[in-house]
Amino acid sequence: MTDSAVPGEGSAHGSADDSADPDRDGAAEAALDLTADPDLLTAALVDIPSVSGTEQRIADLVESALRRLGRYEVLRSGNTVLARTELGRPTRVVLAGHLDTVPIADNVPSRTDGDVLHGCGTTDMKSGDAMLLHLAATLESPSRDLTFVFYDCEEVESARNGLGRIQRELPEWLAGDLALLGEPTNGQVEGGCQGTLTAEVTVRGHRAHSARSWMGRNAIHLAEPVLARLAAATPRTVEIDGCTYREGLNAVKIRGGVASNVIPDECVVTVNHRFAPDRSAGQAADLLRELFDGFEFELLDAADGALPGLSAPAAADFVAAAGGVAVAKLGWTDVARFSALGIPAVNFGPGDPSLAHTREEHVSRTQIREMTDVLRRFLG
Amino acid sequence: MTDSAVPGEGSAHGSADDSADPDRDGAAEAALDLTADPDLLTAALVDIPSVSGTEQRIADLVESALRRLGRYEVLRSGNTVLARTELGRPTRVVLAGHLDTVPIADNVPSRTDGDVLHGCGTTDMKSGDAMLLHLAATLESPSRDLTFVFYDCEEVESARNGLGRIQRELPEWLAGDLALLGEPTNGQVEGGCQGTLTAEVTVRGHRAHSARSWMGRNAIHLAEPVLARLAAATPRTVEIDGCTYREGLNAVKIRGGVASNVIPDECVVTVNHRFAPDRSAGQAADLLRELFDGFEFELLDAADGALPGLSAPAAADFVAAAGGVAVAKLGWTDVARFSALGIPAVNFGPGDPSLAHTREEHVSRTQIREMTDVLRRFLG
């Protein structure tokens, strides 16, 4: 990186961070400059490796930079950093982003090529973090009270998710009239999210030697109706608050077989269902149980979707500020945690979500700046 | 074992084997008593562990016992022992058995419980070996010339099979008018064997995120017609020389899937086909290619079956000696190697073949003696 907003570790340009908690290891870290352009700040964040579980350094730097601003109540919880204003404004917006990334794939440090910034987390979601951090530093008198949540362990199993921990241990920090998650939406406002569930449909047969196959019952052959029902299913398209949720029902895995001379006694089809947020995960699971009537059905995991709640005033204001159009978020995101608390929730962040988790992850620097400006108009 | 025909290693009853090749390590082994009742000899053989690849000790003992009889030309090739008469008889019968077993499963040494002998190899196929070895020792003037083949590595990949090695390197040792393999048939004569082939049918799709499944093509869903064709196939029943071969066509394995959030781009169905010996493996494979037209088809392995050839005089004589009835061998056995040389070939050995390779392997001692007597009538 040639134009990073933060000097590298051990760089001659680094300055000691006096405002950091002196008990913390990172006290001598080079400081993050949150006032730098958000695209440069994105590069600086990408250059701080923070694979899930190793977020201490980035959390230290974010915490000290927010404390240094002097106008936020800052709280550290594990590797999650919380900051909020108490300005007595009529509405409060919660702005959240995760600090972790999937494992690095030869794509750190970041690399700038004209308008394109390449590197791990450029899309998912250090550009979103940079947008929020830059606004935290530059919005001196916002029109709404603000709560920032920079959290850890989003890219791993749900039990470790930092936002989930805050939801359980410090739920008052998540209160607000609108939640905005900086997950990549490529410039759009994406409302709510679909629910997701995974289940196993198991077909049983009887083993036999394959030279005497009529003495067995072939579980793989008997799985044919499971695939037929999946192929014949016509998933719904559901419109909520102007957002169109297109459902999906798919076999995502199939396994069966013992050895090439044995008639298999078991075939397991793993099914993933993405469903619109007008149904709960429990309702969606019941419908699948019905579809696979006659077969063993085991729910492996399920997560409710999130209703967009775009008719709420703060949400409607934000959609208007962003150009008046919102679309459905089709993947599952942490907005569902806000929705579960009754808070309207949208996704809004730079980068193409289909690049997330790929080695080729990259983002448009212009898009980072433009989306930051949209959000500034809404919050300013 | 209390009534073993061979004392254990280091036993005080062991006697040095003077007739063995003095260069061989096993020269000082306790000798096998081939004149013992064949059920006792079975127990003695079971008590000599000989998992595939570790047959040296049992081959040494078999070789020295056959040499000691003094009336056979004996040849050692690796851990295969060959022995033959040259009596100028009008017909020659090849009698073959493998010396190896599948891995021991807490079932060695053998255990006798009334008429039942338990242990690894009791069925597959040390009782067959014992029947042949006992006849080698006790048929002093057989009516036919005899060739014995006790071979190694039948229970592992075909390339290591000792009989296959003899077929390639010493084919003149396999010449004869009838081949009899002592594989378990539970008292029956089983003629020839079915052929077997294994193939992979691969269905391709396109990956996509499961939240946007309409952007992909689900290879598991597209595999439904493969299972439907398998389930609808009606395998033939073919009668040859009075033996009824019942075919089978089965999915024996299925796999597909990347992760629970990815539409799978590949589904592979492994198909096993057992076919009557009136078709070659090549013909059977062509028919499967046709059945799975439109899908990728890869032949993994194939083995021709063996025609029973029971109309040949020596074969007909044997069937008559055994009670006049022969049935089809449904599994694939090494008789196909004889059939490939144009020699009529039957399976005839004690034990229930469905017990082969199980921890509970056992055999009736009476059946071992009775089948030995049947074979003695034919050869005597």
Short mmCIF file of C-alpha atoms in Angstrom, two decimals, chain B:
data_model
loop_
_atom_site.label_atom_id
_atom_site.label_comp_id
_atom_site.label_asym_id
_atom_site.label_seq_id
_atom_site.Cartn_x
_atom_site.Cartn_y
_atom_site.Cartn_z
CA MET B 1 -8.16 -74.60 20.32
CA THR B 2 -7.97 -77.91 22.13
CA ASP B 3 -8.07 -80.29 19.18
CA SER B 4 -5.90 -78.60 16.65
CA ALA B 5 -4.23 -80.79 14.04
CA VAL B 6 -1.07 -78.71 14.30
CA PRO B 7 0.71 -77.79 17.52
CA GLY B 8 1.20 -74.12 18.12
CA GLU B 9 4.45 -72.35 17.44
CA GLY B 10 7.08 -73.38 20.00
CA SER B 11 4.93 -76.29 21.15
CA ALA B 12 6.70 -79.30 22.61
CA HIS B 13 4.86 -81.46 20.08
CA GLY B 14 6.40 -79.64 17.11
CA SER B 15 8.81 -81.63 14.96
CA ALA B 16 11.41 -80.24 12.61
CA ASP B 17 10.37 -80.43 8.97
CA ASP B 18 13.25 -82.22 7.26
CA SER B 19 11.78 -82.08 3.77
CA ALA B 20 11.48 -78.30 3.59
CA ASP B 21 13.89 -76.21 1.54
CA PRO B 22 16.75 -75.64 4.01
CA ASP B 23 17.17 -72.07 2.74
CA ARG B 24 13.71 -71.16 3.87
CA ASP B 25 13.11 -69.54 7.28
CA GLY B 26 10.19 -71.81 8.04
CA ALA B 27 12.31 -74.97 7.94
CA ALA B 28 12.02 -75.40 11.69
CA GLU B 29 8.20 -74.81 11.78
CA ALA B 30 5.89 -77.33 13.34
CA ALA B 31 4.46 -79.46 10.52
CA LEU B 32 0.85 -79.56 9.33
CA ASP B 33 -0.74 -83.00 9.54
CA LEU B 34 -2.72 -83.18 6.31
CA THR B 35 -4.11 -86.61 7.17
CA ALA B 36 -6.02 -85.22 10.16
CA ASP B 37 -9.79 -84.93 9.67
CA PRO B 38 -10.44 -81.93 7.42
CA ASP B 39 -12.38 -80.10 10.14
CA LEU B 40 -9.41 -80.39 12.50
CA LEU B 41 -7.10 -79.35 9.69
CA THR B 42 -9.37 -76.31 9.14
CA ALA B 43 -8.87 -75.28 12.75
CA ALA B 44 -5.11 -75.72 12.38
CA LEU B 45 -5.08 -73.45 9.31
CA VAL B 46 -7.26 -70.81 11.01
CA ASP B 47 -4.75 -70.77 13.88
CA ILE B 48 -2.00 -69.68 11.48
CA PRO B 49 -2.77 -65.98 10.90
CA SER B 50 -2.47 -65.18 7.21
CA VAL B 51 -3.99 -61.80 6.49
CA SER B 52 -3.30 -60.83 2.86
CA GLY B 53 0.38 -59.96 2.47
CA THR B 54 1.49 -62.04 5.47
CA GLU B 55 1.07 -65.53 4.01
CA GLN B 56 4.71 -66.61 4.23
CA ARG B 57 4.30 -68.83 7.28
CA ILE B 58 1.18 -70.63 6.10
CA ALA B 59 2.66 -71.02 2.60
CA ASP B 60 5.86 -72.49 4.13
CA LEU B 61 3.81 -75.02 6.11
CA VAL B 62 1.64 -75.96 3.14
CA GLU B 63 4.66 -76.30 0.87
CA SER B 64 6.60 -78.54 3.26
CA ALA B 65 3.55 -80.69 3.98
CA LEU B 66 2.94 -81.23 0.25
CA ARG B 67 6.63 -81.94 -0.42
CA ARG B 68 6.66 -84.48 2.42
CA LEU B 69 3.91 -86.49 0.65
CA GLY B 70 6.50 -87.32 -1.99
CA ARG B 71 4.11 -87.85 -4.90
CA TYR B 72 3.68 -84.31 -6.20
CA GLU B 73 5.81 -82.01 -8.28
CA VAL B 74 5.83 -78.97 -5.98
CA LEU B 75 6.64 -75.42 -7.04
CA ARG B 76 6.82 -72.35 -4.86
CA SER B 77 6.15 -68.93 -6.43
CA GLY B 78 6.15 -66.08 -3.93
CA ASN B 79 3.63 -67.17 -1.33
CA THR B 80 1.76 -69.38 -3.77
CA VAL B 81 2.31 -73.15 -3.59
CA LEU B 82 1.66 -75.34 -6.65
CA ALA B 83 1.60 -79.13 -6.67
CA ARG B 84 0.65 -81.60 -9.40
CA THR B 85 0.58 -85.26 -10.31
CA GLU B 86 1.75 -86.63 -13.66
CA LEU B 87 -0.08 -89.95 -13.68
CA GLY B 88 -1.06 -89.92 -17.36
CA ARG B 89 -4.78 -89.86 -16.50
CA PRO B 90 -7.19 -88.86 -19.32
CA THR B 91 -8.45 -85.78 -17.45
CA ARG B 92 -6.88 -83.22 -15.13
CA VAL B 93 -8.69 -81.29 -12.40
CA VAL B 94 -7.26 -78.05 -11.03
CA LEU B 95 -8.13 -77.53 -7.36
CA ALA B 96 -7.53 -74.04 -6.05
CA GLY B 97 -7.86 -72.11 -2.81
CA HIS B 98 -6.51 -68.86 -1.46
CA LEU B 99 -4.50 -68.95 1.77
CA ASP B 100 -5.14 -65.38 2.87
CA THR B 101 -7.94 -63.91 4.96
CA VAL B 102 -9.41 -60.50 5.58
CA PRO B 103 -8.05 -58.80 8.74
CA ILE B 104 -8.59 -60.70 11.96
CA ALA B 105 -11.42 -59.33 14.13
CA ASP B 106 -10.76 -60.86 17.55
CA ASN B 107 -11.60 -64.23 15.95
CA VAL B 108 -8.25 -66.04 15.97
CA PRO B 109 -7.45 -68.58 17.31
CA SER B 110 -10.39 -70.68 16.27
CA ARG B 111 -12.98 -71.87 18.73
CA THR B 112 -14.98 -75.11 18.55
CA ASP B 113 -18.50 -75.23 19.90
CA GLY B 114 -19.96 -78.68 19.21
CA ASP B 115 -20.30 -78.98 15.46
CA VAL B 116 -19.51 -75.33 14.84
CA LEU B 117 -16.01 -74.04 14.23
CA HIS B 118 -15.66 -70.27 14.70
CA GLY B 119 -12.84 -68.03 13.51
CA CYS B 120 -11.35 -65.86 10.78
CA GLY B 121 -11.23 -67.88 7.58
CA THR B 122 -13.40 -70.76 8.79
CA THR B 123 -15.72 -69.97 5.86
CA ASP B 124 -13.53 -67.92 3.54
CA MET B 125 -11.77 -70.19 2.89
CA LYS B 126 -9.56 -72.26 5.14
CA SER B 127 -12.21 -75.00 5.32
CA GLY B 128 -11.98 -75.21 1.51
CA ASP B 129 -8.18 -75.28 1.72
CA ALA B 130 -8.36 -78.00 4.38
CA MET B 131 -10.70 -80.09 2.19
CA LEU B 132 -8.22 -79.86 -0.72
CA LEU B 133 -5.09 -80.44 1.39
CA HIS B 134 -6.66 -83.43 3.12
CA LEU B 135 -7.50 -84.98 -0.27
CA ALA B 136 -3.98 -84.23 -1.53
CA ALA B 137 -2.66 -86.30 1.36
CA THR B 138 -5.18 -89.13 1.30
CA LEU B 139 -5.98 -89.75 -2.40
CA GLU B 140 -3.15 -92.15 -3.13
CA SER B 141 -4.22 -93.12 -6.63
CA PRO B 142 -6.69 -90.60 -8.03
CA SER B 143 -8.66 -91.35 -11.17
CA ARG B 144 -7.71 -87.98 -12.62
CA ASP B 145 -4.50 -86.00 -12.68
CA LEU B 146 -4.56 -83.29 -10.05
CA THR B 147 -3.10 -79.80 -9.87
CA PHE B 148 -3.31 -77.94 -6.56
CA VAL B 149 -2.96 -74.15 -6.36
CA PHE B 150 -2.79 -72.55 -2.91
CA TYR B 151 -2.39 -68.85 -3.52
CA ASP B 152 -1.97 -65.52 -1.76
CA CYS B 153 -3.60 -62.09 -1.79
CA GLU B 154 -7.10 -62.92 -2.97
CA GLU B 155 -8.73 -60.54 -0.48
CA VAL B 156 -6.96 -57.42 -1.78
CA GLU B 157 -6.73 -55.53 -5.05
CA SER B 158 -6.73 -57.71 -8.14
CA ALA B 159 -3.18 -56.72 -9.20
CA ARG B 160 -1.74 -58.57 -6.16
CA ASN B 161 -3.81 -61.75 -6.62
CA GLY B 162 -1.53 -64.80 -6.55
CA LEU B 163 -3.71 -66.78 -8.98
CA GLY B 164 -3.54 -63.87 -11.40
CA ARG B 165 0.26 -63.94 -11.11
CA ILE B 166 0.33 -67.68 -11.89
CA GLN B 167 -2.03 -67.08 -14.82
CA ARG B 168 0.44 -64.53 -16.23
CA GLU B 169 3.75 -66.22 -15.34
CA LEU B 170 3.06 -69.96 -15.17
CA PRO B 171 -0.13 -70.48 -17.21
CA GLU B 172 0.80 -74.12 -17.98
CA TRP B 173 0.17 -74.88 -14.28
CA LEU B 174 -3.50 -73.92 -14.69
CA ALA B 175 -4.24 -76.21 -17.64
CA GLY B 176 -6.94 -78.82 -17.05
CA ASP B 177 -10.40 -80.15 -17.96
CA LEU B 178 -12.16 -78.70 -14.93
CA ALA B 179 -11.22 -76.14 -12.31
CA LEU B 180 -12.67 -76.30 -8.84
CA LEU B 181 -12.32 -73.36 -6.47
CA GLY B 182 -12.95 -74.09 -2.79
CA GLU B 183 -14.76 -70.78 -2.11
CA PRO B 184 -17.74 -71.19 0.23
CA THR B 185 -20.91 -72.49 -1.42
CA ASN B 186 -22.53 -74.04 1.66
CA GLY B 187 -22.57 -77.53 0.22
CA GLN B 188 -23.75 -76.73 -3.29
CA VAL B 189 -21.99 -76.77 -6.62
CA GLU B 190 -22.00 -73.22 -7.95
CA GLY B 191 -21.21 -72.89 -11.62
CA GLY B 192 -19.25 -70.06 -13.20
CA CYS B 193 -19.91 -66.62 -11.78
CA GLN B 194 -21.58 -63.36 -12.68
CA GLY B 195 -19.57 -60.48 -14.07
CA THR B 196 -19.32 -57.19 -12.22
CA LEU B 197 -18.67 -53.64 -13.23
CA THR B 198 -18.61 -50.35 -11.41
CA ALA B 199 -19.10 -47.01 -13.11
CA GLU B 200 -19.63 -43.38 -12.15
CA VAL B 201 -22.47 -41.37 -13.62
CA THR B 202 -21.75 -37.67 -13.16
CA VAL B 203 -24.31 -34.90 -13.36
CA ARG B 204 -23.06 -31.34 -13.79
CA GLY B 205 -24.70 -28.07 -12.79
CA HIS B 206 -23.57 -24.56 -11.95
CA ARG B 207 -22.62 -23.24 -8.52
CA ALA B 208 -24.38 -20.27 -6.99
CA HIS B 209 -25.00 -18.92 -3.52
CA SER B 210 -28.02 -20.75 -2.10
CA ALA B 211 -29.63 -17.38 -1.29
CA ARG B 212 -29.71 -16.76 -5.06
CA SER B 213 -30.31 -20.31 -6.19
CA TRP B 214 -31.97 -19.30 -9.48
CA MET B 215 -28.54 -18.15 -10.66
CA GLY B 216 -27.27 -21.74 -10.48
CA ARG B 217 -28.29 -25.19 -11.71
CA ASN B 218 -28.61 -27.76 -8.96
CA ALA B 219 -26.69 -30.90 -9.93
CA ILE B 220 -28.33 -32.94 -7.16
CA HIS B 221 -31.82 -32.08 -8.43
CA LEU B 222 -30.65 -32.91 -11.96
CA ALA B 223 -29.55 -36.37 -10.76
CA GLU B 224 -33.17 -37.36 -10.20
CA PRO B 225 -33.50 -39.03 -13.64
CA VAL B 226 -30.39 -41.12 -12.93
CA LEU B 227 -32.07 -42.55 -9.83
CA ALA B 228 -35.36 -42.90 -11.69
CA ARG B 229 -33.71 -44.92 -14.47
CA LEU B 230 -32.00 -47.16 -11.90
CA ALA B 231 -35.22 -47.70 -9.98
CA ALA B 232 -37.10 -48.51 -13.19
CA ALA B 233 -34.50 -50.88 -14.64
CA THR B 234 -35.60 -54.53 -14.64
CA PRO B 235 -32.51 -56.72 -14.46
CA ARG B 236 -32.56 -59.96 -16.45
CA THR B 237 -32.73 -63.51 -15.17
CA VAL B 238 -30.62 -65.75 -17.44
CA GLU B 239 -30.38 -69.53 -17.44
CA ILE B 240 -27.16 -71.16 -18.61
CA ASP B 241 -26.36 -74.92 -18.23
CA GLY B 242 -29.22 -75.17 -15.74
CA CYS B 243 -27.83 -72.36 -13.59
CA THR B 244 -30.01 -69.29 -13.11
CA TYR B 245 -28.12 -65.99 -13.07
CA ARG B 246 -30.13 -63.13 -11.61
CA GLU B 247 -28.66 -59.77 -12.52
CA GLY B 248 -28.58 -56.58 -10.48
CA LEU B 249 -28.17 -52.88 -11.25
CA ASN B 250 -27.71 -50.56 -8.30
CA ALA B 251 -26.54 -47.21 -7.12
CA VAL B 252 -24.01 -48.15 -4.47
CA LYS B 253 -22.85 -44.63 -3.66
CA ILE B 254 -23.98 -41.07 -4.22
CA ARG B 255 -22.18 -37.87 -3.41
CA GLY B 256 -22.69 -34.21 -4.13
CA GLY B 257 -22.55 -30.87 -2.41
CA VAL B 258 -20.09 -28.15 -1.48
CA ALA B 259 -21.49 -26.37 1.57
CA SER B 260 -24.92 -25.67 2.97
CA ASN B 261 -24.97 -22.22 1.32
CA VAL B 262 -23.86 -23.31 -2.15
CA ILE B 263 -25.93 -24.76 -4.99
CA PRO B 264 -23.98 -27.90 -5.91
CA ASP B 265 -22.37 -28.11 -9.34
CA GLU B 266 -21.71 -31.85 -9.33
CA CYS B 267 -23.45 -35.03 -8.25
CA VAL B 268 -21.80 -38.41 -8.76
CA VAL B 269 -23.72 -41.68 -8.63
CA THR B 270 -21.61 -44.84 -8.42
CA VAL B 271 -23.37 -47.72 -10.08
CA ASN B 272 -22.60 -51.42 -9.64
CA HIS B 273 -23.87 -53.90 -12.20
CA ARG B 274 -23.81 -57.68 -11.75
CA PHE B 275 -24.44 -59.39 -15.05
CA ALA B 276 -24.87 -62.94 -16.28
CA PRO B 277 -21.83 -64.50 -17.99
CA ASP B 278 -23.54 -64.61 -21.39
CA ARG B 279 -22.43 -60.99 -21.73
CA SER B 280 -18.89 -59.67 -21.63
CA ALA B 281 -18.01 -56.78 -19.36
CA GLY B 282 -17.61 -54.64 -22.48
CA GLN B 283 -21.14 -55.46 -23.66
CA ALA B 284 -22.57 -54.79 -20.21
CA ALA B 285 -20.76 -51.44 -20.04
CA ASP B 286 -22.10 -50.43 -23.45
CA LEU B 287 -25.66 -51.13 -22.31
CA LEU B 288 -25.15 -48.96 -19.23
CA ARG B 289 -23.70 -46.16 -21.33
CA GLU B 290 -26.90 -46.29 -23.34
CA LEU B 291 -29.09 -46.33 -20.21
CA PHE B 292 -27.37 -43.20 -18.89
CA ASP B 293 -27.32 -41.42 -22.21
CA GLY B 294 -27.08 -37.68 -21.64
CA PHE B 295 -24.89 -37.99 -18.55
CA GLU B 296 -21.16 -38.36 -18.11
CA PHE B 297 -20.29 -42.06 -17.78
CA GLU B 298 -16.96 -43.39 -16.55
CA LEU B 299 -16.18 -47.09 -16.16
CA LEU B 300 -14.18 -47.58 -12.93
CA ASP B 301 -13.59 -51.32 -13.14
CA ALA B 302 -15.06 -54.33 -14.82
CA ALA B 303 -14.58 -58.07 -14.64
CA ASP B 304 -16.01 -60.63 -17.02
CA GLY B 305 -18.14 -63.33 -15.50
CA ALA B 306 -17.44 -67.03 -15.99
CA LEU B 307 -19.59 -69.39 -18.00
CA PRO B 308 -20.25 -72.53 -15.96
CA GLY B 309 -19.31 -74.85 -18.86
CA LEU B 310 -21.15 -77.66 -17.13
CA SER B 311 -21.76 -79.52 -20.41
CA ALA B 312 -18.05 -80.40 -20.55
CA PRO B 313 -17.64 -84.08 -19.53
CA ALA B 314 -15.46 -83.57 -16.44
CA ALA B 315 -17.78 -80.84 -15.18
CA ALA B 316 -20.88 -82.97 -15.79
CA ASP B 317 -19.23 -85.87 -13.94
CA PHE B 318 -18.52 -83.64 -10.96
CA VAL B 319 -22.05 -82.29 -10.82
CA ALA B 320 -23.35 -85.86 -10.96
CA ALA B 321 -20.99 -86.88 -8.11
CA ALA B 322 -22.25 -83.93 -6.07
CA GLY B 323 -25.92 -84.93 -6.43
CA GLY B 324 -26.77 -83.75 -9.92
CA VAL B 325 -27.63 -80.13 -9.18
CA ALA B 326 -25.61 -76.98 -9.80
CA VAL B 327 -26.71 -73.41 -9.18
CA ALA B 328 -25.32 -70.09 -10.34
CA LYS B 329 -22.57 -68.35 -8.34
CA LEU B 330 -23.86 -64.83 -7.97
CA GLY B 331 -20.75 -63.13 -6.61
CA TRP B 332 -17.59 -62.73 -8.65
CA THR B 333 -14.83 -65.22 -7.85
CA ASP B 334 -11.49 -66.28 -9.26
CA VAL B 335 -13.25 -69.00 -11.29
CA ALA B 336 -13.46 -66.27 -13.94
CA ARG B 337 -9.66 -66.59 -14.37
CA PHE B 338 -10.13 -70.24 -15.37
CA SER B 339 -13.10 -69.45 -17.55
CA ALA B 340 -10.94 -66.87 -19.36
CA LEU B 341 -8.55 -69.76 -20.16
CA GLY B 342 -11.47 -71.81 -21.56
CA ILE B 343 -11.63 -74.18 -18.60
CA PRO B 344 -15.04 -75.07 -17.10
CA ALA B 345 -14.99 -73.84 -13.55
CA VAL B 346 -17.09 -74.42 -10.46
CA ASN B 347 -17.10 -73.19 -6.87
CA PHE B 348 -17.40 -75.86 -4.22
CA GLY B 349 -16.49 -75.23 -0.60
CA PRO B 350 -17.84 -75.42 2.95
CA GLY B 351 -19.45 -72.49 4.71
CA ASP B 352 -22.17 -69.93 4.13
CA PRO B 353 -20.77 -67.28 1.79
CA SER B 354 -22.84 -64.58 3.49
CA LEU B 355 -20.70 -65.08 6.62
CA ALA B 356 -17.49 -64.31 4.73
CA HIS B 357 -15.68 -61.23 6.04
CA THR B 358 -17.82 -61.03 9.16
CA ARG B 359 -16.58 -61.21 12.72
CA GLU B 360 -19.07 -64.07 13.27
CA GLU B 361 -17.57 -66.25 10.52
CA HIS B 362 -18.11 -69.95 11.31
CA VAL B 363 -18.58 -73.29 9.58
CA SER B 364 -20.19 -76.65 10.24
CA ARG B 365 -17.55 -79.33 10.89
CA THR B 366 -19.92 -81.95 9.49
CA GLN B 367 -20.26 -79.99 6.27
CA ILE B 368 -16.48 -79.85 5.85
CA ARG B 369 -16.26 -83.66 6.17
CA GLU B 370 -19.27 -84.30 3.92
CA MET B 371 -18.07 -82.02 1.13
CA THR B 372 -14.62 -83.60 1.34
CA ASP B 373 -16.27 -86.99 0.87
CA VAL B 374 -18.20 -85.76 -2.20
CA LEU B 375 -15.01 -84.52 -3.78
CA ARG B 376 -13.21 -87.75 -2.88
CA ARG B 377 -15.87 -89.77 -4.77
CA PHE B 378 -15.29 -87.65 -7.87
CA LEU B 379 -11.49 -87.73 -7.74
CA GLY B 380 -10.93 -91.15 -6.23
#
